[in-house]
PDB file of C-alpha atoms in Angstrom:
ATOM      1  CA  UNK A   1      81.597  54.860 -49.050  1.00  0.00           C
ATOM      2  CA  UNK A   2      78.037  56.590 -47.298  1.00  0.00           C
ATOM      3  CA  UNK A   3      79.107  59.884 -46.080  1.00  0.00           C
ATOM      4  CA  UNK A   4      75.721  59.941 -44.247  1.00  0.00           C
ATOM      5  CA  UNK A   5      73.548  57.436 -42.740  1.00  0.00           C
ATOM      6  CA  UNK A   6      70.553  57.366 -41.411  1.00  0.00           C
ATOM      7  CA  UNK A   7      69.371  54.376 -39.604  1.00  0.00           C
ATOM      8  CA  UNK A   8      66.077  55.051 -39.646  1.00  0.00           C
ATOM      9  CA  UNK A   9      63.740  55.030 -42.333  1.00  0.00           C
ATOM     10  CA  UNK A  10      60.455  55.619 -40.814  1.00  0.00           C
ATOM     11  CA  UNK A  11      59.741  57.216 -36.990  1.00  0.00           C
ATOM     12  CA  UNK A  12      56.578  56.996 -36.133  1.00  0.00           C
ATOM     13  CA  UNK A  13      55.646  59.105 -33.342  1.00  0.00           C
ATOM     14  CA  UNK A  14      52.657  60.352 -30.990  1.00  0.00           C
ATOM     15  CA  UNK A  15      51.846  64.316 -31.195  1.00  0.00           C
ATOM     16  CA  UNK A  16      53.361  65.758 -28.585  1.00  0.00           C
ATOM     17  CA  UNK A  17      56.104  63.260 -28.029  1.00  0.00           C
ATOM     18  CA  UNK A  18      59.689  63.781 -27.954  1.00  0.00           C
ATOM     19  CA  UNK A  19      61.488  62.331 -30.940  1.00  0.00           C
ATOM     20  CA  UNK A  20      65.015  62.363 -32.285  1.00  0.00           C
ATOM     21  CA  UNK A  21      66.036  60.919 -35.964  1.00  0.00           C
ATOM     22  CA  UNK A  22      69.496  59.765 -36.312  1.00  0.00           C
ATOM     23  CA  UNK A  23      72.361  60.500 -38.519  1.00  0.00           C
ATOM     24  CA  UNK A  24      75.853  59.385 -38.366  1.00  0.00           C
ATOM     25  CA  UNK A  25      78.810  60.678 -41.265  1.00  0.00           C
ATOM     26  CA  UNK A  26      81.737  59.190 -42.001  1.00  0.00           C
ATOM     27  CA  UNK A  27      85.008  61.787 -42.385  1.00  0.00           C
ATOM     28  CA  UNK A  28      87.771  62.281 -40.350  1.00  0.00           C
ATOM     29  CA  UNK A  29      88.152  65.999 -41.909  1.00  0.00           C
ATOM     30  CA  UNK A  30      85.796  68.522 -40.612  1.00  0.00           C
ATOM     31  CA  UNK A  31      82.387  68.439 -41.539  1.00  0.00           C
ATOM     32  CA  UNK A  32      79.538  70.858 -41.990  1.00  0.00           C
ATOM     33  CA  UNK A  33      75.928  68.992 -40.946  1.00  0.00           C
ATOM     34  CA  UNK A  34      72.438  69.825 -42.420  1.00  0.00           C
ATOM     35  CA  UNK A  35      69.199  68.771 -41.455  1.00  0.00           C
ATOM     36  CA  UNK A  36      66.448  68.817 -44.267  1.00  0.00           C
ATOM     37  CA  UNK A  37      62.701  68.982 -44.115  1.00  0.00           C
ATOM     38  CA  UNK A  38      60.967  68.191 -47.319  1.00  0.00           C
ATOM     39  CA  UNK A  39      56.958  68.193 -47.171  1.00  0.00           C
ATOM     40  CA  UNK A  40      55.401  65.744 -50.208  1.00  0.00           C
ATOM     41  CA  UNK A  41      55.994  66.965 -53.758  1.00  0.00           C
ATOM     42  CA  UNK A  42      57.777  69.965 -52.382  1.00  0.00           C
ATOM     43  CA  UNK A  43      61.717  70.751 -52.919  1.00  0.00           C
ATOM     44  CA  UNK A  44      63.981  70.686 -49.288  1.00  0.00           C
ATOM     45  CA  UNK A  45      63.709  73.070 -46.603  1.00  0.00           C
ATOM     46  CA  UNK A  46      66.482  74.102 -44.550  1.00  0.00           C
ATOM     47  CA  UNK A  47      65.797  72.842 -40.242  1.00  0.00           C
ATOM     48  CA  UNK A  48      69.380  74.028 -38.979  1.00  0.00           C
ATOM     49  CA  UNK A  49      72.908  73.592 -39.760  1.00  0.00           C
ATOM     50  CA  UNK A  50      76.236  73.395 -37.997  1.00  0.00           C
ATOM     51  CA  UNK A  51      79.226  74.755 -39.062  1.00  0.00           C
ATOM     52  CA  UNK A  52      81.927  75.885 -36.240  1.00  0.00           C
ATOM     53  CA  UNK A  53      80.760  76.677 -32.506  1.00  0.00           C
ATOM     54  CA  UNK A  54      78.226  75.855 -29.967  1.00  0.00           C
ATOM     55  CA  UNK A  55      77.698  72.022 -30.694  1.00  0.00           C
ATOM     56  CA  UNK A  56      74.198  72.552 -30.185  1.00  0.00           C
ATOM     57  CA  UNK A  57      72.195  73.962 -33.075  1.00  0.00           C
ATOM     58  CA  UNK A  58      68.719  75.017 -32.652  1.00  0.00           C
ATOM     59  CA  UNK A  59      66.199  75.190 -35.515  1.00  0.00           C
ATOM     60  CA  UNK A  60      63.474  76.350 -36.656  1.00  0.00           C
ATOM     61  CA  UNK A  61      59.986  75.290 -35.725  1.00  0.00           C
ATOM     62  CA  UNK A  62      61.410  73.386 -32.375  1.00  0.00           C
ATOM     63  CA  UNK A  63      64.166  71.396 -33.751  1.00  0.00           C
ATOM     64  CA  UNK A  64      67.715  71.169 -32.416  1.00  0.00           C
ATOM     65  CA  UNK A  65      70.630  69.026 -33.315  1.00  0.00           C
ATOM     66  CA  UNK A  66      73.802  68.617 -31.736  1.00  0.00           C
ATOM     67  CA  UNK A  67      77.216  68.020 -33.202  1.00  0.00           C
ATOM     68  CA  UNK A  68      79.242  64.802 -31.346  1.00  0.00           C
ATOM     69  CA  UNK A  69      82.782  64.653 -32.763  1.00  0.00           C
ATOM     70  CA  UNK A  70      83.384  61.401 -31.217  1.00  0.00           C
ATOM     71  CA  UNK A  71      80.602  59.642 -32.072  1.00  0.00           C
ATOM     72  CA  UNK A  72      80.378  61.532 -35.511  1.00  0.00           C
ATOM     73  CA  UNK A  73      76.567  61.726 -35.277  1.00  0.00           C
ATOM     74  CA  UNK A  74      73.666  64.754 -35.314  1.00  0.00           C
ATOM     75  CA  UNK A  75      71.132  64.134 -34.616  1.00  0.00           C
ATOM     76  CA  UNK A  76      67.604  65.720 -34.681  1.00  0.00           C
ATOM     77  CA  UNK A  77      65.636  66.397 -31.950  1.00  0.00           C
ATOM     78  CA  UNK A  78      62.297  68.100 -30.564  1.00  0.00           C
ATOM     79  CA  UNK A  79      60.827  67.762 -27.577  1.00  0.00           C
ATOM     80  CA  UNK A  80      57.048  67.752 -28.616  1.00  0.00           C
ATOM     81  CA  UNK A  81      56.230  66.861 -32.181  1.00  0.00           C
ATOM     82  CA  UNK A  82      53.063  68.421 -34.318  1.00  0.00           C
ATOM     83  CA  UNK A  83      51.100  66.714 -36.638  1.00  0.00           C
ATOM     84  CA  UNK A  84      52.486  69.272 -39.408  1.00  0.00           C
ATOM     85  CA  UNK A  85      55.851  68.135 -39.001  1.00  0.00           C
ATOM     86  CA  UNK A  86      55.477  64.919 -40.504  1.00  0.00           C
ATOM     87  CA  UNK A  87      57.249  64.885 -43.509  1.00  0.00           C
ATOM     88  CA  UNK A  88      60.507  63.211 -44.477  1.00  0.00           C
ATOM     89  CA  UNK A  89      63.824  64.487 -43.080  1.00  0.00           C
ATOM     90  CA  UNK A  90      67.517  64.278 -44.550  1.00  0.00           C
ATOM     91  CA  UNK A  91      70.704  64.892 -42.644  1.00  0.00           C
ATOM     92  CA  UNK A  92      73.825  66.144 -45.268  1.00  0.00           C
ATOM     93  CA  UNK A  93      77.172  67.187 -45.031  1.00  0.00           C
ATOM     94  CA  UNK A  94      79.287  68.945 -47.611  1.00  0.00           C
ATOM     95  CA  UNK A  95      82.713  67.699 -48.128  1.00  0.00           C
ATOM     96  CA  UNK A  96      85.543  68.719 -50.165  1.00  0.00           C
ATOM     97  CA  UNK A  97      84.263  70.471 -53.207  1.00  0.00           C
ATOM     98  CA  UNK A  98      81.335  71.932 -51.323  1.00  0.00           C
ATOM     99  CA  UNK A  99      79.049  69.593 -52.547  1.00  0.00           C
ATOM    100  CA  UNK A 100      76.001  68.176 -50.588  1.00  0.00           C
ATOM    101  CA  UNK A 101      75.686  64.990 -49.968  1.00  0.00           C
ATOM    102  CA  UNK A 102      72.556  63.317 -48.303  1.00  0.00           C
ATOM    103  CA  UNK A 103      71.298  60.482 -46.289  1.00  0.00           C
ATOM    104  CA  UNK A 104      68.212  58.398 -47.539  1.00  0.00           C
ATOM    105  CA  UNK A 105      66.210  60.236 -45.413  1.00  0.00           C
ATOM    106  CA  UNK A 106      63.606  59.370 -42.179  1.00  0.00           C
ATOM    107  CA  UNK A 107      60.170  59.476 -42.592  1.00  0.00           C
ATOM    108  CA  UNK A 108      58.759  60.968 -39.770  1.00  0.00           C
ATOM    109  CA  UNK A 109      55.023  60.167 -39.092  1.00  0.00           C
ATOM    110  CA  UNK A 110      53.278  62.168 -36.045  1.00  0.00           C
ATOM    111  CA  UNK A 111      50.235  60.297 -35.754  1.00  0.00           C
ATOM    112  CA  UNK A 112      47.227  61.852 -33.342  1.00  0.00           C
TER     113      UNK A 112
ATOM    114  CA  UNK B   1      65.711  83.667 -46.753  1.00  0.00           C
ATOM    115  CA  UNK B   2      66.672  83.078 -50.401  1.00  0.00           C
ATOM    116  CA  UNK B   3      64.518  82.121 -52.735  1.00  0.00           C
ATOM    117  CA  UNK B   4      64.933  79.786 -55.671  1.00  0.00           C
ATOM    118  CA  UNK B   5      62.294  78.656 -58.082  1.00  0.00           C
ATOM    119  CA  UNK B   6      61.959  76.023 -60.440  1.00  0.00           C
ATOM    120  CA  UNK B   7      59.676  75.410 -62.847  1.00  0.00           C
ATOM    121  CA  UNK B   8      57.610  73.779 -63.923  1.00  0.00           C
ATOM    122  CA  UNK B   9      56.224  72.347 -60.577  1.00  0.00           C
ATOM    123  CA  UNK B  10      55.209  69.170 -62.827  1.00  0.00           C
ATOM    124  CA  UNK B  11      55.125  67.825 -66.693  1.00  0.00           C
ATOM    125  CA  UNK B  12      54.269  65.352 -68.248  1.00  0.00           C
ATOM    126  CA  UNK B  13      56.092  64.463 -71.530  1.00  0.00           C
ATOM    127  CA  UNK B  14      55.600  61.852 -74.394  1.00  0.00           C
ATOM    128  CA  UNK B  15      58.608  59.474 -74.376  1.00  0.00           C
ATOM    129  CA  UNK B  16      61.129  60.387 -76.469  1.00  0.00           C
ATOM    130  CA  UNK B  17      60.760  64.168 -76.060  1.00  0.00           C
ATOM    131  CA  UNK B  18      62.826  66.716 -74.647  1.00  0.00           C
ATOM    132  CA  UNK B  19      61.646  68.657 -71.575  1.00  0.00           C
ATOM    133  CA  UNK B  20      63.423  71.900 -69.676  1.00  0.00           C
ATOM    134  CA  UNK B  21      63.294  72.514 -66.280  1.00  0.00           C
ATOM    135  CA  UNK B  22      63.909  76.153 -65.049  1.00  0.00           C
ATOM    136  CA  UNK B  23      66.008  76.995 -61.605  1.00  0.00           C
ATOM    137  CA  UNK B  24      66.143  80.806 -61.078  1.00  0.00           C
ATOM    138  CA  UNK B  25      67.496  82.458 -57.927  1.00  0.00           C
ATOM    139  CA  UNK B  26      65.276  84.955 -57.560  1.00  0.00           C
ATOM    140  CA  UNK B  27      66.930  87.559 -55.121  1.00  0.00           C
ATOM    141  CA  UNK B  28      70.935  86.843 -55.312  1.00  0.00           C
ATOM    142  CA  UNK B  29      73.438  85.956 -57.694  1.00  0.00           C
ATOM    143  CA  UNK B  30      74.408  81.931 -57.950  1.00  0.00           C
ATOM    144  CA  UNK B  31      77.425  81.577 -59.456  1.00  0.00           C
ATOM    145  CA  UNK B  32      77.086  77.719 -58.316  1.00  0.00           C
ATOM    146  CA  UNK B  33      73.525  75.406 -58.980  1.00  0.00           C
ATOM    147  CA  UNK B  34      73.666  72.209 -58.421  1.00  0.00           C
ATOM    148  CA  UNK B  35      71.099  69.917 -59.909  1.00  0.00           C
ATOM    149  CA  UNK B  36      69.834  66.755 -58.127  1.00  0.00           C
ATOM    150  CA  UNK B  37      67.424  63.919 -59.060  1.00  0.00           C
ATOM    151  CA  UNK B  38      65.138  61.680 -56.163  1.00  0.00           C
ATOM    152  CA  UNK B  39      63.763  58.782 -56.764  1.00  0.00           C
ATOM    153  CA  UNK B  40      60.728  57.440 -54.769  1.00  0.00           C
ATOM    154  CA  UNK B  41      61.010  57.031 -51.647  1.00  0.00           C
ATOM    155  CA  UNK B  42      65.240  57.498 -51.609  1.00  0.00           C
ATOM    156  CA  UNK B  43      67.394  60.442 -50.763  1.00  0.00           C
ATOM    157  CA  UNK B  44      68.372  62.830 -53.247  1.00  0.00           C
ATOM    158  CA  UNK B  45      71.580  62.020 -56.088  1.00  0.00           C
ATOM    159  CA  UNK B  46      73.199  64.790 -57.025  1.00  0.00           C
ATOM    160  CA  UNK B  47      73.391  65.207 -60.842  1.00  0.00           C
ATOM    161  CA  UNK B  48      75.705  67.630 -61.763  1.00  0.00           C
ATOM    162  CA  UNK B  49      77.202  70.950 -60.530  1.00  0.00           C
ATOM    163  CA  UNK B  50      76.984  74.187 -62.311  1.00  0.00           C
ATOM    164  CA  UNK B  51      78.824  77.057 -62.926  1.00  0.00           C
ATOM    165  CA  UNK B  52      77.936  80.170 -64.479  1.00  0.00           C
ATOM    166  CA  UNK B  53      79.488  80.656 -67.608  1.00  0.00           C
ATOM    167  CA  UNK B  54      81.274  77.076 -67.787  1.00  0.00           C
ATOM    168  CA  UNK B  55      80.888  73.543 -68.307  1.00  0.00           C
ATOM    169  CA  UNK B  56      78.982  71.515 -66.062  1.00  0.00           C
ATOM    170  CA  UNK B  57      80.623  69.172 -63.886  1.00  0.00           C
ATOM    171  CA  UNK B  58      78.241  65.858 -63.969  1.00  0.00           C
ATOM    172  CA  UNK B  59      78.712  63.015 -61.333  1.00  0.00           C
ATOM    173  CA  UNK B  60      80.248  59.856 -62.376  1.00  0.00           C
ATOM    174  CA  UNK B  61      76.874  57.579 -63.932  1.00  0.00           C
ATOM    175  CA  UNK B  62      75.097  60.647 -65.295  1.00  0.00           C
ATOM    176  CA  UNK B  63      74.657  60.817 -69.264  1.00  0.00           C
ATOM    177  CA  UNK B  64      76.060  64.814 -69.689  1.00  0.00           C
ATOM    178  CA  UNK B  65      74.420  64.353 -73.457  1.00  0.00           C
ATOM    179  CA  UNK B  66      71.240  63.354 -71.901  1.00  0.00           C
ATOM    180  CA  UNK B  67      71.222  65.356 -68.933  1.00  0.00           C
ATOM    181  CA  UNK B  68      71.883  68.901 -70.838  1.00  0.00           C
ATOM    182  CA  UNK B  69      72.783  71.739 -67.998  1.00  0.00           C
ATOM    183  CA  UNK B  70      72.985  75.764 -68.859  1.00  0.00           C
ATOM    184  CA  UNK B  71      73.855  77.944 -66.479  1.00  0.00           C
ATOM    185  CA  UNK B  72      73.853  81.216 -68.737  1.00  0.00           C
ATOM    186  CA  UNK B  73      73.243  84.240 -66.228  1.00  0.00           C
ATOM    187  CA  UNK B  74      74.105  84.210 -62.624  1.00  0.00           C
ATOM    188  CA  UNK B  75      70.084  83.930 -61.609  1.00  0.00           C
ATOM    189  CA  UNK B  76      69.316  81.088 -64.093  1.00  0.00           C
ATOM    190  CA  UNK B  77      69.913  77.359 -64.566  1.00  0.00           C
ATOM    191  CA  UNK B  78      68.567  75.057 -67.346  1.00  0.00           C
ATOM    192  CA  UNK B  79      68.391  71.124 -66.750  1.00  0.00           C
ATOM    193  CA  UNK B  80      67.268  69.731 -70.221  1.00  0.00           C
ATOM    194  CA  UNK B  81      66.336  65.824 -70.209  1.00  0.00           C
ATOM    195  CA  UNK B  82      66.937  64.803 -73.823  1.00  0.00           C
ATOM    196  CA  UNK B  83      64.696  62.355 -75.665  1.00  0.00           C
ATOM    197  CA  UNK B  84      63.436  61.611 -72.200  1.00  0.00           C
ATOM    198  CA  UNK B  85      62.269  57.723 -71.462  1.00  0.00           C
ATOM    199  CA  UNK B  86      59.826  56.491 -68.494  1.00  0.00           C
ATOM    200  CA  UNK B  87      63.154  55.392 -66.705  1.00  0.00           C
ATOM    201  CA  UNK B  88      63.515  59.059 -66.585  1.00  0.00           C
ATOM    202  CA  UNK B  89      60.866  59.849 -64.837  1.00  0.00           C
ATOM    203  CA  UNK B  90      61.896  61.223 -60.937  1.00  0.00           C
ATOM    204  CA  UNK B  91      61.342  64.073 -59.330  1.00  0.00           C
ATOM    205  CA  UNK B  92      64.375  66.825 -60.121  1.00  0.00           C
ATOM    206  CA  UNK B  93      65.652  69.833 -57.592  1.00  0.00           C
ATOM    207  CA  UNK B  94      67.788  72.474 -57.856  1.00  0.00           C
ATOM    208  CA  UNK B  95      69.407  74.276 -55.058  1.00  0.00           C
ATOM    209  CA  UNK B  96      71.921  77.519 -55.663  1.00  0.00           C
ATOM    210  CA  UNK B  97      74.556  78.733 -53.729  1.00  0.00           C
ATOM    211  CA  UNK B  98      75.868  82.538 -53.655  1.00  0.00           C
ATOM    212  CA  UNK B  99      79.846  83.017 -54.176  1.00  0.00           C
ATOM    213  CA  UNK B 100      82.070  81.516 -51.511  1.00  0.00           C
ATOM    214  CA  UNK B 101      78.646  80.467 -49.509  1.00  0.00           C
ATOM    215  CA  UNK B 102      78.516  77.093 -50.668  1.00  0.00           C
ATOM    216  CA  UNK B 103      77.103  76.292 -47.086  1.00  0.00           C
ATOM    217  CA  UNK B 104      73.978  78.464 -47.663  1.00  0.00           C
ATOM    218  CA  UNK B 105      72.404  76.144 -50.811  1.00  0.00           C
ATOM    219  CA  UNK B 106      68.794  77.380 -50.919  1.00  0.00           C
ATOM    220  CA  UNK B 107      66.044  74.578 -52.929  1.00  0.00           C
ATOM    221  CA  UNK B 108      64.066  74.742 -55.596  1.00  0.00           C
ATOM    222  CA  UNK B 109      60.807  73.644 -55.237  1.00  0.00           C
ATOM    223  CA  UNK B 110      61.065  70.468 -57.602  1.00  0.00           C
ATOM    224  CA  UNK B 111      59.924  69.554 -61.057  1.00  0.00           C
ATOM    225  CA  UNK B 112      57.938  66.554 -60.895  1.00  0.00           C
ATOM    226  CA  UNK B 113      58.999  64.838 -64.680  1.00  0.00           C
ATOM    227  CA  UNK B 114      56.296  61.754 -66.012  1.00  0.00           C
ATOM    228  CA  UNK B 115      57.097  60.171 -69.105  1.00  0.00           C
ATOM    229  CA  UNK B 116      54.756  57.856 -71.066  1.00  0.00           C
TER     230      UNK B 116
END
């Protein structure tokens, strides 16, 4: 069974638009969520995560997420996008045996 | 934050070779690294988890004789892709994970692996 989906493969996106790149996980235990930035050939980068609290996570370089229980998404959001933030982006969870698990990822392209 | 590096960045290797790929946590101890393989253009598969001074725990589909993991010192990981084919060829990350902080994993930068 996906633990994670993304819907979204790719996101193309003006620079300075808003954008927001779904993720939805599938667990009825608690969770904790993980958004991803990888940049080409390069290993992952950690955006935010959320573990307990405030269901509203910010980031670093602009993004926030924010943890819905009922609708068992976070997703990622910034309010004006860069042309150095494309890059592909994976939402994860851990469950159980603290392992990560990841979506397929969203291919964000900011295009000028 | 932490830092982790692998290496090498990239190799290429004649098929049928063995290659190592290196994943050191450079400023903490990681009693847990996990390894994890990505294919073009998909999300990442995790391999295999582990632990310092024990067996490896490998995910259900991954050859454990094939796919040869040492985790020897608590700052160093070995991933060792025996008698490596083209099918092998992906692009491999580590992440580590101090004790009991299994929610602070910090990457690797990736090994790039090319067989021919």
């Amino acid at each position: 069974a996906q633990s994670v989906t993304q819907l979204d493969s790719q996101v193309p996106v003006f620079e300075e638009a808003p954008v927001e790149l779904r993720c939805n996980y599938s667990s009825s235990v608690s969770v904790y969520l993980f958004w991803y930035v990888q940049y080409p050939n390069q290993g992952l980068q950690l955006l935010l995560k959320y573990l307990s609290g405030s269901t509203l996570v910010k980031g670093i370089n602009g993004f926030e997420a924010e943890f819905n229980k009922s609708q068992t998404s976070f997703h990622l959001r910034k309010p004006s996008v860069h042309i150095s933030d494309t890059a592909e982006y994976f939402c994860a969870v851990i469950l159980g045996a603290n392992n990560l698990f990841f979506g397929t990822g969203t291919r964000l392209t900011v295009i000028p | 934050g932490a830092v982790v590096s692998q290496h090498p960045s990239r190799v290429i290797c004649k098929s049928g070779t063995s290659v190592k790929i290196e994943c050191r946590s450079l400023d903490f101890q990681a009693t847990t690294m996990f390894w994890y393989r990505q294919f073009p253009k998909q999300s990442l598969m995790l391999m295999a988890t582990s632990n310092e001074g024990s067996k490896a725990t490998y995910e259900q589909g991954v050859e454990k004789d094939k796919f040869l993991i040492n985790h020897a010192s608590l700052t160093l990981s070995t991933l060792t892709v025996t008698s490596a084919h083209p099918e092998d060829s992906s692009f491999y990350i580590c992440s580590a994970a101090q004790p009991l902080r299994y929610t602070e994993a910090f990457f690797g930068q990736g090994t790039r692996l090319t067989v021919v």
